[in-house]
Amino acid sequence: MNIHEYQAKALLRDYGAPVSDGRVVLKAEDAKTAAGELDGPLWVVKAQIHAGGRGKGSFKEASAGEKGGVRLTKSVEEAAEETARMLGRTLVTHQSGPAGKQVNRVYIEDGSGIETELYLALLVDRQTSRVSFVCSTEGGMDIEEVAANTPEKILSFAVDPATGYQGFHGRRIAFNLGLKGAQVKQCVKLMGQLYQLFMDKDMEMLEINPLIVTDSGDLKCLDAKMGFDGNAVYRHADIAALRDETEEDPKELEASKYDLNYIALDGEIGCMVNGAGLAMATMDIIKLFGAEPANFLDVGGGATTEKVTEAFKIITSDKQVKGILVNIFGGIMRCDVIAEGVIAAVKEVGLEVPLVVRLEGTNVEKGKEIIANSGLNVIAAENLRDGAEKIVKAVKG
Ligand code: GDP
Ligand code: MN
């Protein structure tokens, strides 16, 4: 689960980390009051969307010379004007996808004078199964680009969970970033605060890009991006309350209500599968036969008829879906329950695209019989390969 920059900065502030004062604005008429509460003489107006690269992004239907989603202004009036100009419009960045994201919230922040821009992140390193720090002197840039072109400029190391964060971790980062004097102390303290926050809130990712040295020589978090482990959010009511459902794919949101593991993709073949591994294999084999999956969907081991029906509804609501492949291995799951679920769903939502069903495992004969006797136009498949071949053929001709 992701949150907005202004929410992430409030968390940083709670932990004592240095951030600028700022106000979030949802309605243009509130902008002037909000900006007036800040000191100036520089006001930064920042579009709040769950995607990075806002500064270099561009608005749809932008006027000539119009800048992206981060703007420096020099008065309360100008800050209010820029806020009004951003609200309600769609911002496209290299992380938002071509459709972009609608800006429903704008953050007005006290502007900082920048001496240097640095990069800092904490993340869960799956290779070492530990929390890692990543830092670089190349701040404000796309870190993927730095990693590709000048990997030597990135320092990354894991923290041993037995010791937790120690001062030497912070000093290592400080020296790598070329910090001097009091900045080293600030860095050691800040890294400890970030590590504590990361652990306390079960984060997956915390990125400060840029972390800056201000013109008065102090460290400050100028941007903040946070991702939380979705499986742990139930432990943090404060984090759950920060969820902005308008930022999420509506199909994924619907799926999460029914505890379905669903991720929307760009292809044309909808998949309904039980088990994440089988779902991955199904996506692979669809690609092998020359088509693209429209989604990843794992209905889970103990799916009920209701759950299968909901899954089916979500798949058919996707206008890009030109065919559906149901691929079920009945281990814990019984094939007859799946067959009944599929039929109930088709009866409820209708079926306008070809449907291939491959069943295997517990009660497979019963499942096949239910489908064969349903009178529905369902193409039966013998195995995974046969299923993939049949659905691709049905869609592509
Ligand atoms: P992003 O483009 O979504 O990553 O948004 P950021 O918050 O990182 O802002 C993009 C860039 O705008 C930063 O790298 C800075 O160069 C600039 N910027 C943001 N806030 C300030 C500020 O307070 N003062 C100045 N001078 N520049 C800023
Ligand atoms: Mn940034």
XYZ file of C-alpha atoms and ligand atoms in Angstrom:
426
model
C 0.000 0.000 0.000
C 1.296 3.446 -0.943
C 0.596 6.848 0.543
C 0.962 10.469 -0.561
C 4.065 12.597 -0.047
C 2.348 14.915 2.462
C 1.235 11.908 4.540
C 4.731 10.428 4.430
C 6.181 13.752 5.547
C 3.780 13.868 8.504
C 5.127 10.459 9.586
C 8.692 11.697 9.161
C 7.850 14.741 11.274
C 6.398 12.458 14.007
C 9.746 10.682 14.175
C 11.692 13.907 14.392
C 13.083 13.853 10.853
C 13.684 17.265 9.226
C 10.954 18.242 6.761
C 9.553 21.601 5.676
C 6.276 22.945 6.988
C 3.427 22.433 4.531
C -0.359 22.317 4.030
C -2.442 19.954 1.949
C -5.202 21.522 -0.158
C -8.214 19.674 -1.614
C -10.208 22.666 -2.847
C -8.770 25.604 -4.790
C -10.560 28.140 -2.576
C -8.544 26.955 0.441
C -5.172 27.501 -1.231
C -4.651 31.115 -0.268
C -5.287 30.540 3.442
C -3.037 27.474 3.418
C -0.168 29.259 1.666
C -0.621 32.251 3.987
C 0.126 30.040 6.981
C 3.625 29.354 5.642
C 6.591 31.672 6.008
C 7.856 32.059 2.442
C 9.603 33.691 0.634
C 9.410 30.561 -1.527
C 6.306 28.358 -1.800
C 6.555 24.977 -3.526
C 3.327 23.677 -5.035
C 3.322 19.885 -5.417
C 0.732 17.628 -7.055
C -0.068 14.656 -4.794
C -0.382 11.453 -6.788
C 0.888 7.937 -6.145
C 3.619 8.215 -8.769
C 7.074 9.730 -8.785
C 8.705 11.914 -11.414
C 6.137 14.671 -10.937
C 8.615 17.470 -11.481
C 9.504 16.197 -14.942
C 5.966 15.032 -15.699
C 3.459 17.004 -17.753
C -0.230 17.743 -17.486
C -2.671 16.656 -20.149
C -3.789 19.607 -22.262
C -0.919 21.684 -20.907
C -0.592 25.223 -22.162
C 2.632 26.243 -23.900
C 5.599 26.345 -21.538
C 3.575 25.002 -18.628
C 5.704 23.165 -16.068
C 5.096 19.779 -14.433
C 3.683 18.778 -11.054
C 6.258 20.555 -8.837
C 6.341 24.346 -9.096
C 8.325 26.993 -7.259
C 6.362 30.177 -6.577
C 7.304 33.476 -4.953
C 4.080 34.663 -3.334
C 0.931 33.411 -1.601
C -1.127 34.551 -4.596
C 1.066 32.734 -7.096
C 1.024 29.566 -4.957
C -2.799 29.721 -4.862
C -2.955 30.217 -8.641
C -0.698 27.245 -9.323
C -2.731 25.089 -6.912
C -5.951 25.975 -8.720
C -4.266 25.231 -12.039
C -3.269 21.709 -10.896
C -6.383 20.483 -9.080
C -8.605 18.175 -11.107
C -6.169 17.807 -13.990
C -4.326 14.689 -15.118
C -0.589 14.464 -14.594
C 1.452 12.024 -16.669
C 4.872 10.949 -15.357
C 7.216 8.101 -16.268
C 5.775 6.201 -13.296
C 2.071 6.953 -13.782
C 1.582 5.049 -17.046
C 0.374 6.803 -20.201
C -3.140 7.344 -18.778
C -1.674 9.519 -15.992
C -3.278 10.257 -12.652
C -5.848 12.829 -11.668
C -4.608 15.376 -9.144
C -7.121 15.596 -6.285
C -4.773 16.948 -3.624
C -2.014 19.532 -3.748
C 0.673 20.089 -1.132
C 1.956 23.610 -0.583
C 5.308 23.610 1.155
C 7.785 26.124 2.503
C 10.477 26.266 -0.179
C 14.061 25.300 0.612
C 17.333 26.644 -0.707
C 19.271 23.673 -2.063
C 23.020 23.150 -1.836
C 23.105 19.505 -2.973
C 20.556 16.814 -3.828
C 21.246 13.285 -2.543
C 19.465 9.950 -2.795
C 18.445 7.772 0.140
C 16.212 4.726 0.410
C 15.399 1.856 2.725
C 13.943 -1.316 1.337
C 13.487 -5.002 2.025
C 16.273 -6.795 0.198
C 14.845 -10.156 -0.789
C 18.271 -11.610 -1.531
C 19.574 -11.135 2.013
C 16.103 -11.109 3.652
C 17.169 -7.925 5.426
C 16.396 -4.248 5.439
C 18.882 -2.391 3.282
C 19.992 1.188 2.975
C 20.618 2.538 -0.509
C 22.302 5.904 -0.979
C 23.900 7.945 -3.715
C 25.284 11.388 -4.354
C 23.125 11.436 -7.499
C 19.955 12.779 -5.881
C 16.920 14.169 -7.632
C 17.546 11.821 -10.541
C 15.933 8.589 -11.588
C 17.798 6.016 -9.464
C 17.158 3.289 -12.065
C 19.110 5.413 -14.532
C 21.968 5.889 -12.060
C 21.999 2.124 -11.429
C 22.163 1.414 -15.160
C 24.791 4.011 -16.146
C 26.929 4.642 -13.068
C 26.318 1.800 -10.585
C 29.555 2.713 -8.746
C 27.792 5.825 -7.502
C 25.323 3.769 -5.456
C 26.139 2.367 -2.019
C 23.881 -0.344 -0.676
C 24.236 -2.487 2.430
C 21.976 -4.554 4.677
C 21.395 -4.102 8.397
C 21.768 -7.176 10.590
C 18.420 -7.588 12.395
C 20.258 -8.909 15.464
C 21.975 -5.555 16.038
C 19.476 -3.278 14.341
C 20.564 0.194 13.302
C 23.922 1.341 14.670
C 25.819 4.604 14.474
C 28.401 3.149 12.117
C 25.668 2.535 9.525
C 24.822 6.219 9.567
C 28.498 7.262 9.422
C 29.102 4.980 6.475
C 26.255 6.697 4.614
C 27.418 10.170 5.656
C 30.980 9.621 4.415
C 29.735 8.066 1.192
C 27.535 11.093 0.569
C 30.445 13.450 1.246
C 28.845 15.046 4.309
C 30.991 17.152 6.631
C 31.093 18.216 10.297
C 27.675 18.615 11.917
C 26.018 17.013 8.876
C 27.550 13.654 9.821
C 25.836 13.788 13.204
C 22.573 14.854 11.581
C 22.868 11.967 9.162
C 23.493 9.363 11.891
C 20.420 10.621 13.763
C 18.219 10.840 10.669
C 19.113 7.339 9.448
C 18.190 5.989 12.880
C 14.829 7.755 12.747
C 14.137 6.427 9.250
C 15.108 2.890 10.232
C 12.871 3.003 13.312
C 9.926 4.323 11.275
C 10.498 1.680 8.609
C 10.464 -1.144 11.178
C 7.624 0.225 13.334
C 5.240 0.571 10.398
C 6.135 -2.595 8.463
C 7.270 -0.702 5.394
C 8.415 -2.252 2.150
C 10.063 0.870 0.826
C 10.988 4.333 2.018
C 12.570 6.665 -0.509
C 13.851 10.181 0.103
C 14.753 11.592 -3.299
C 16.104 14.110 -2.904
C 17.560 14.235 0.562
C 19.139 17.675 0.485
C 21.804 19.732 2.122
C 20.124 23.120 2.470
C 21.868 26.401 1.712
C 22.387 26.747 5.467
C 24.171 23.372 5.527
C 21.505 21.173 7.133
C 20.009 17.877 6.011
C 16.355 17.871 4.998
C 13.929 15.371 3.435
C 12.617 17.203 0.370
C 10.557 14.375 -1.088
C 9.179 11.207 0.536
C 7.751 8.038 -0.888
C 6.549 5.171 1.299
C 5.187 1.715 0.570
C 3.769 -0.563 3.255
C 3.461 -4.333 3.363
C -0.203 -4.910 2.510
C -0.276 -8.056 4.643
C 0.743 -6.080 7.726
C -1.457 -2.995 7.314
C -4.085 -4.563 9.593
C -1.642 -4.034 12.452
C -1.469 -0.269 11.828
C -4.820 1.515 11.965
C -3.016 4.860 11.526
C -1.477 3.712 8.234
C -4.678 2.030 6.996
C -6.462 5.368 7.492
C -4.066 6.987 4.993
C -5.239 4.788 2.144
C -6.486 6.814 -0.832
C -8.720 4.472 -2.802
C -8.995 6.921 -5.713
C -5.324 6.176 -6.463
C -5.924 2.452 -6.880
C -7.100 0.416 -9.854
C -10.882 -0.002 -9.287
C -10.715 -3.670 -10.300
C -7.892 -4.352 -7.843
C -9.810 -2.519 -5.136
C -12.932 -4.616 -5.760
C -10.839 -7.805 -5.745
C -9.251 -6.908 -2.406
C -12.720 -6.712 -0.837
C -13.210 -10.391 -1.665
C -9.686 -11.367 -0.636
C -8.748 -12.202 -4.222
C -5.155 -11.823 -5.334
C -5.701 -9.742 -8.453
C -3.367 -7.545 -10.466
C -4.554 -5.814 -13.630
C -2.324 -6.142 -16.710
C -2.479 -4.866 -20.296
C -3.270 -8.024 -22.299
C -6.456 -9.516 -23.782
C -6.845 -12.870 -22.041
C -8.486 -12.889 -18.635
C -7.215 -15.612 -16.303
C -8.857 -17.247 -13.326
C -6.489 -19.584 -11.549
C -6.018 -21.052 -8.082
C -2.555 -20.746 -6.609
C -0.004 -18.037 -7.344
C 2.468 -20.444 -8.955
C -0.134 -21.874 -11.297
C -1.280 -18.328 -12.105
C 2.288 -17.398 -13.089
C 2.635 -20.558 -15.200
C -0.683 -19.769 -16.879
C 0.466 -16.265 -17.768
C 3.715 -17.676 -19.153
C 2.017 -20.230 -21.343
C -0.437 -17.653 -22.703
C 2.584 -15.592 -23.765
C 4.203 -18.702 -25.233
C 1.238 -19.106 -27.568
C 1.526 -15.488 -28.662
C -1.048 -13.620 -26.559
C -0.881 -11.452 -23.443
C -2.644 -11.991 -20.085
C -5.119 -9.294 -19.008
C -4.526 -10.012 -15.360
C -2.943 -12.107 -12.681
C -5.649 -13.706 -10.541
C -5.252 -16.236 -7.775
C -8.645 -17.103 -6.284
C -6.910 -18.975 -3.477
C -7.207 -22.463 -2.118
C -10.552 -22.235 -0.367
C -12.544 -20.245 -2.913
C -16.319 -20.340 -2.505
C -18.920 -20.079 -5.272
C -19.394 -16.436 -4.252
C -15.693 -15.693 -4.568
C -15.468 -17.351 -7.976
C -18.509 -15.331 -9.119
C -16.885 -12.070 -7.983
C -13.626 -12.991 -9.678
C -15.514 -13.657 -12.883
C -17.325 -10.320 -12.653
C -14.047 -8.453 -12.239
C -12.534 -10.187 -15.272
C -15.556 -9.558 -17.508
C -15.782 -5.894 -16.422
C -12.400 -5.343 -18.095
C -13.147 -4.053 -21.604
C -9.767 -5.280 -22.830
C -10.647 -8.919 -22.138
C -11.327 -10.776 -25.389
C -11.315 -14.287 -23.930
C -11.153 -16.055 -20.563
C -9.087 -19.009 -19.449
C -10.112 -20.747 -16.241
C -7.303 -22.997 -15.065
C -7.948 -24.854 -11.840
C -6.030 -27.564 -10.100
C -8.339 -29.000 -7.471
C -6.160 -29.847 -4.513
C -7.813 -28.278 -1.514
C -10.314 -26.860 -3.973
C -12.925 -29.172 -5.481
C -13.444 -28.993 -9.234
C -17.226 -29.283 -8.900
C -17.328 -26.172 -6.679
C -15.343 -24.247 -9.282
C -17.583 -25.502 -12.087
C -20.677 -24.413 -10.165
C -19.094 -21.038 -9.450
C -18.242 -20.470 -13.088
C -21.749 -21.375 -14.194
C -23.382 -19.201 -11.525
C -21.171 -16.313 -12.602
C -21.866 -16.744 -16.311
C -25.616 -16.876 -15.606
C -25.378 -13.704 -13.563
C -23.086 -11.555 -15.675
C -23.448 -13.147 -19.105
C -20.663 -14.245 -21.371
C -19.720 -12.260 -24.443
C -16.251 -13.670 -25.026
C -14.952 -17.225 -25.511
C -14.357 -19.184 -22.305
C -11.963 -22.095 -21.990
C -12.042 -24.183 -18.821
C -9.330 -26.575 -17.755
C -9.986 -28.579 -14.602
C -7.753 -31.119 -12.929
C -7.710 -32.807 -9.533
C -10.335 -33.542 -6.907
C -13.801 -34.299 -8.332
C -12.610 -33.439 -11.834
C -15.129 -35.780 -13.541
C -17.993 -34.236 -11.600
C -16.759 -30.749 -12.511
C -16.513 -31.558 -16.196
C -19.966 -33.096 -16.140
C -21.479 -29.984 -14.556
C -19.962 -27.813 -17.285
C -20.912 -30.189 -20.090
C -24.535 -30.305 -18.884
C -24.816 -26.568 -18.298
C -25.760 -25.798 -21.884
C -23.277 -22.938 -21.846
C -20.860 -22.290 -24.647
C -17.743 -23.362 -22.781
C -14.696 -24.859 -24.489
C -13.257 -27.715 -22.438
C -9.500 -28.214 -22.319
C -7.563 -31.379 -21.483
C -4.484 -29.786 -19.952
C -2.715 -26.471 -19.459
C -1.097 -26.444 -22.892
C -4.352 -27.387 -24.599
C -6.193 -24.688 -22.629
C -3.750 -21.950 -23.546
C -3.703 -23.006 -27.198
C -7.506 -23.066 -27.367
C -8.075 -19.665 -25.770
C -5.413 -17.971 -27.901
C -6.929 -19.565 -31.014
C -10.436 -18.506 -29.987
C -9.307 -14.909 -29.477
C -6.879 -14.529 -32.364
C -8.619 -16.865 -34.811
P 9.273 14.276 -7.968
O 9.592 14.943 -9.260
O 7.930 13.631 -7.985
O 10.351 13.329 -7.534
O 9.171 15.457 -6.857
P 10.268 16.089 -5.874
O 9.609 16.438 -4.601
O 11.466 15.219 -5.763
O 10.658 17.434 -6.602
C 11.342 17.447 -7.843
C 12.453 18.473 -7.842
O 11.922 19.767 -7.570
C 13.496 18.246 -6.771
O 14.469 17.316 -7.162
C 14.062 19.641 -6.597
O 15.066 19.889 -7.562
C 12.862 20.539 -6.884
N 12.309 21.034 -5.618
C 11.376 20.445 -4.828
N 11.166 21.146 -3.691
C 12.002 22.210 -3.753
C 12.287 23.303 -2.849
O 11.741 23.449 -1.744
N 13.203 24.226 -3.268
C 13.854 24.109 -4.465
N 14.753 25.028 -4.788
N 13.626 23.084 -5.321
C 12.715 22.148 -4.965
Mn 11.495 13.032 -5.872
